[in-house]
Structures are given as structure tokens and as C-alpha cells.
mmCIF file of C-alpha atoms in Angstrom:
data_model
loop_
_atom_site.group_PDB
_atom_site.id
_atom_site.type_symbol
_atom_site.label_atom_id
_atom_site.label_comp_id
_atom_site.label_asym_id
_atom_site.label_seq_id
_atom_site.Cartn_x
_atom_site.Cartn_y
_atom_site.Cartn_z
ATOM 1 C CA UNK A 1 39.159 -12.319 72.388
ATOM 2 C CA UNK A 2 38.807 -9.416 70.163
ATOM 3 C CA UNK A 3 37.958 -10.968 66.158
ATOM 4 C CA UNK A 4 40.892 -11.058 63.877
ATOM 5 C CA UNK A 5 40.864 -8.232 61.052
ATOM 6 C CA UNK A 6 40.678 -9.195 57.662
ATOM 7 C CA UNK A 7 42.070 -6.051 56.534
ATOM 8 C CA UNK A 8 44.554 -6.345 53.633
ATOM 9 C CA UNK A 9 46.561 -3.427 53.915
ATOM 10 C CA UNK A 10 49.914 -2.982 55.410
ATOM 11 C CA UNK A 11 48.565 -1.022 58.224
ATOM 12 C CA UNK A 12 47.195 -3.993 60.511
ATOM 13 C CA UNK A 13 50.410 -5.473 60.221
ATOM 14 C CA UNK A 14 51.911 -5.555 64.158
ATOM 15 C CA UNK A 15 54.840 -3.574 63.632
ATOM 16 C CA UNK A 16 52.634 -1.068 61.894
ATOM 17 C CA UNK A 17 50.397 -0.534 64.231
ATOM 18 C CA UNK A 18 50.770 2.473 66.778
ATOM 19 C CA UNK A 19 52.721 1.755 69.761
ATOM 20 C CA UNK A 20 50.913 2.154 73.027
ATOM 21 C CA UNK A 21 51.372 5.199 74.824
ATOM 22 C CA UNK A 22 52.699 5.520 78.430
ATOM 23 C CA UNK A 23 50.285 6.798 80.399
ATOM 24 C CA UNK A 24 50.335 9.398 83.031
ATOM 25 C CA UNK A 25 48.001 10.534 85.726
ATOM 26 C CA UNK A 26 46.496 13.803 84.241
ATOM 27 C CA UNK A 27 47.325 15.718 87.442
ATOM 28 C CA UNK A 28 50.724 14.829 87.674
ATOM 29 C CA UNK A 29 51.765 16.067 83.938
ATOM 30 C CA UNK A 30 49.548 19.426 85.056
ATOM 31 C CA UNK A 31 52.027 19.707 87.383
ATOM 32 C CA UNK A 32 54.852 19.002 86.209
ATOM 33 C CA UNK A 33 54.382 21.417 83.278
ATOM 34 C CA UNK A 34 53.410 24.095 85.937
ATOM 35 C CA UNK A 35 56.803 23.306 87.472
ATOM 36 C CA UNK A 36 58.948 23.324 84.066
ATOM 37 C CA UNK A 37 56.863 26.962 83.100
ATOM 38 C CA UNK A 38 57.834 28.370 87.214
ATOM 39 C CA UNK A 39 61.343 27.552 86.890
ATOM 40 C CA UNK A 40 61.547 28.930 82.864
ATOM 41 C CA UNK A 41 59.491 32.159 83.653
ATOM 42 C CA UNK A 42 62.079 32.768 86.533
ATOM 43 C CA UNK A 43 65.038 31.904 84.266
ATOM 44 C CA UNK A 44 63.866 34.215 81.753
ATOM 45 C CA UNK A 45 62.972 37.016 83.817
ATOM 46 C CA UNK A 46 66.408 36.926 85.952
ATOM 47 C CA UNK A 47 67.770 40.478 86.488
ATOM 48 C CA UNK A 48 71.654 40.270 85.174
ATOM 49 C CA UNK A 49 71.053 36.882 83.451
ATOM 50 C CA UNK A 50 71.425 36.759 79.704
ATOM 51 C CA UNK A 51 71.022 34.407 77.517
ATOM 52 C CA UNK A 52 73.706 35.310 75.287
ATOM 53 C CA UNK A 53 76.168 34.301 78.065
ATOM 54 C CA UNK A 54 79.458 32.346 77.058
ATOM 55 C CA UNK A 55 80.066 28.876 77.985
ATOM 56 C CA UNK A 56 82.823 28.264 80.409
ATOM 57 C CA UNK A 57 85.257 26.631 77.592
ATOM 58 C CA UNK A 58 88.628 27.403 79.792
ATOM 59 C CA UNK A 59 88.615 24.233 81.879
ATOM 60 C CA UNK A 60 91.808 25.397 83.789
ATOM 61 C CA UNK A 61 90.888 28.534 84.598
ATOM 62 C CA UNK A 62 90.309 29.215 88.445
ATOM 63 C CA UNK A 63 87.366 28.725 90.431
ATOM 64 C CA UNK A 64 85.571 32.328 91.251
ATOM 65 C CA UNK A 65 82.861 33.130 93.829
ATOM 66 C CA UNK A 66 79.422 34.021 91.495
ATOM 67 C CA UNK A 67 79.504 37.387 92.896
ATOM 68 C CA UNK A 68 75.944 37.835 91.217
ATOM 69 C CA UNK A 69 72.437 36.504 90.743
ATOM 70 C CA UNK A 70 73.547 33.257 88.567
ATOM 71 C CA UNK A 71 70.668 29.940 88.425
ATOM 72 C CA UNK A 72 70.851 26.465 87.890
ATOM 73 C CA UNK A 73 69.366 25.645 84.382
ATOM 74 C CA UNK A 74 68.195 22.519 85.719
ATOM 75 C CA UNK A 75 66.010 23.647 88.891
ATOM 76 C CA UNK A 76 66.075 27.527 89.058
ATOM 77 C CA UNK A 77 68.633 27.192 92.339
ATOM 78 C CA UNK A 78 70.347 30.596 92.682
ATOM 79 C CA UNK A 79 73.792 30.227 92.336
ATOM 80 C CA UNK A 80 75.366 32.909 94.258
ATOM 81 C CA UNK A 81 78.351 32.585 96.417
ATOM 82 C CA UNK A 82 79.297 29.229 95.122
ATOM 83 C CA UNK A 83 82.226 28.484 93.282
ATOM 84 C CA UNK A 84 81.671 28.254 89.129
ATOM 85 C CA UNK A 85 81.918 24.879 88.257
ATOM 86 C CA UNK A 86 80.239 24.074 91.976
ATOM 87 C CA UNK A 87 77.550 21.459 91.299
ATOM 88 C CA UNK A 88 74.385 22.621 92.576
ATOM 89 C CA UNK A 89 73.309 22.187 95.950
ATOM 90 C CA UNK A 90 69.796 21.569 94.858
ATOM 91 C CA UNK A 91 70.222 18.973 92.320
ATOM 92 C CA UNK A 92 73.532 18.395 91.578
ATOM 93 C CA UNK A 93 73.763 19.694 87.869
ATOM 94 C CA UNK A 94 77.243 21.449 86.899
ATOM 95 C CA UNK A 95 76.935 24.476 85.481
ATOM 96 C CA UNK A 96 78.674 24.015 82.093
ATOM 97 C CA UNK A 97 77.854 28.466 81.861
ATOM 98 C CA UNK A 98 79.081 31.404 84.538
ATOM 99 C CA UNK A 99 78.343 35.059 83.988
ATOM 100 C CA UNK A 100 80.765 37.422 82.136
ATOM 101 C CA UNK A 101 83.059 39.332 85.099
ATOM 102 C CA UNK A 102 81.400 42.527 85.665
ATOM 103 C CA UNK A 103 82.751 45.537 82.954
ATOM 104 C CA UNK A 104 83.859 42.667 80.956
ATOM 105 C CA UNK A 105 82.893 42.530 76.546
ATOM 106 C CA UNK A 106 79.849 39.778 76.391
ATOM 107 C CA UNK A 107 78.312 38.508 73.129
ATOM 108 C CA UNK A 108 75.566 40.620 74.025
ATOM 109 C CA UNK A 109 77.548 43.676 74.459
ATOM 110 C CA UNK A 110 79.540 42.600 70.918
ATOM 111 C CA UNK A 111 76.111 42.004 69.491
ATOM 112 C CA UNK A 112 74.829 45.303 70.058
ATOM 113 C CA UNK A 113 77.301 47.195 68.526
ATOM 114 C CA UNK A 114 77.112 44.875 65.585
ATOM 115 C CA UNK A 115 73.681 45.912 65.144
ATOM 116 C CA UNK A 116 74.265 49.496 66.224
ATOM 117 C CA UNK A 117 76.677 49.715 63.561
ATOM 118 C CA UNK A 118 74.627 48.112 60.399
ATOM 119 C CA UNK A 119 72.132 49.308 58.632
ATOM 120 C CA UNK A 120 69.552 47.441 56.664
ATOM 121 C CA UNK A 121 70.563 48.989 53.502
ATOM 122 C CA UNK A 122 73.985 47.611 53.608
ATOM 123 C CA UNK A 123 72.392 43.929 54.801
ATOM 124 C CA UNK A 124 70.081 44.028 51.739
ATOM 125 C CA UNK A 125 72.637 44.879 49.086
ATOM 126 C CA UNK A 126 75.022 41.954 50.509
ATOM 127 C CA UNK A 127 71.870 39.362 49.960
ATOM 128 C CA UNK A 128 71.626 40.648 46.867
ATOM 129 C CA UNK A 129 75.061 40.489 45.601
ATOM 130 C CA UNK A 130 76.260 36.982 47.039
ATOM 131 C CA UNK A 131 72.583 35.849 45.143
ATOM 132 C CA UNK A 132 73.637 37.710 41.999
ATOM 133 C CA UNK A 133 77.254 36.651 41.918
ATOM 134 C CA UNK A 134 76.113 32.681 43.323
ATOM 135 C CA UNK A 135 73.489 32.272 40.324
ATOM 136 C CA UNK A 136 76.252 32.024 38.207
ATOM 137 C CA UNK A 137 78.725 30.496 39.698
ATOM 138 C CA UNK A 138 75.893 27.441 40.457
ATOM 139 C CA UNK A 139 75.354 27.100 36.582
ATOM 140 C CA UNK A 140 79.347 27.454 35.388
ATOM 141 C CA UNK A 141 80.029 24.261 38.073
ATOM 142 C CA UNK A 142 77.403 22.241 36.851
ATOM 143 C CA UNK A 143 78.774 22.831 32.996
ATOM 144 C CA UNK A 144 81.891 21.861 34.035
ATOM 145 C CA UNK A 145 81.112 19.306 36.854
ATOM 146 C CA UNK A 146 84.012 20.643 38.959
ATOM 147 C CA UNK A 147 84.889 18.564 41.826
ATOM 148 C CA UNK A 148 83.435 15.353 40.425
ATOM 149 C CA UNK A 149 85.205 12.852 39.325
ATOM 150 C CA UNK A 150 83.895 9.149 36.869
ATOM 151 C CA UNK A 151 81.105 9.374 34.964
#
């Protein structure tokens, strides 16, 4: 029986003490991180997959055939030819996501014109005048205490 510290700081108190980690057979995490890096490496590198895709938010709309490469964010299953909303064969996950229809405006699409369209100048001189006109606006509400009410 190991001897009882007579340490007087909090830190040998039980509940202080660092809680024992689960452990896992080296070999096994190896390869489960191999497997996690596979399937994200394919994910990422999946021609006509972006990640600025939209989220299906239209419950009712109809079921369509993925007419295109589409995977499972859970296990890297390839989609195609199921229905959207189909839980995957693979692991049963729903996909909550389904690609844009083909010719359709995307976020990425949106988002490139945005950029297209700006210029850093214009970007700058907006930082500059919300921090301009802000600064004072911060110091006239705490003069005034506006929107608190009591003391």
C-alpha cells in the first residue's frame, strides 16, 4: 500500500487529482487515425465536391437521384445513384447535405463574385470607418449609460 502524502496543498486532494486516462492499444489508435486521415484526404480531394455546399433545409422537397460524385461524411461511401436523404448503405448516416443541381447559383459561385467584385481598398476604408465612427459612439453610451437602468 502506497504511503499516504503529507502534502498540504490542494492538489493531493482526490477530486484534484488527474483522472486516469483510458487506455488504448497503440496500434489500434495508429489505425484508426490512418482511417479518419484516408477517408478526409478523399473527402477533400473529391472532384465536384465543395465544401461550400448548402444544407438540404427544404424538408419537403422531393427526393432526386445524386446524379454526381456525392460521399458520406461519415465513411467516404460514394453516394451516387441514391436518393438525397437515402441513408447510407455503408453506415447508415443521413446525409443532412446534397450537391447544388448542375448550372444552379452555389455559395461558392456567389462567393466568387463577391470577391471578384471587391477590392481591398474599399474593405480597408470600411474597417476604418465603422472603427472611427464606433470609438465614439462606445464613449457617448458609457456617459450616458444608455440602456441601463438602477444604479
Amino acid at each position: 500500500m502506497p504511503e499516504p502524502s503529507h502534502d498540504p496543498s490542494v492538489f493531493s486532494e482526490p477530486h484534484m487529482r488527474p483522472a486516469a486516462k483510458p487506455t488504448i492499444a497503440p496500434d489500434e489508435a495508429a489505425g484508426e487515425r490512418r482511417l479518419v486521415d484516408e477517408v478526409r484526404a478523399d473527402l477533400l480531394s473529391a472532384p465536384g465536391q465543395s465544401i461550400h455546399e448548402e444544407p438540404d433545409i427544404f424538408p419537403a422537397r422531393k427526393p432526386e437521384v445524386l446524379e454526381q460524385d456525392w460521399s458520406c461524411s461519415r465513411c467516404g461511401y460514394n453516394l451516387r445513384g441514391l436518393e438525397a436523404g437515402h441513408p447510407c448503405p455503408e453506415c447508415g448516416h443521413r446525409e443532412l447535405y446534397r450537391p447544388a443541381p448542375p448550372g444552379s447559383a452555389s455559395y461558392a459561385g456567389w462567393l466568387a463574385g463577391k470577391l471578384a467584385g471587391g477590392s481591398p481598398r474599399l474593405g480597408w476604408l470600411t474597417a476604418l470607418t465603422l472603427a472611427l465612427a464606433g470609438g465614439p459612439l462606445a464613449i457617448l453610451a458609457a456617459l450616458f449609460k444608455s440602456g441601463q437602468s438602477g444604479v
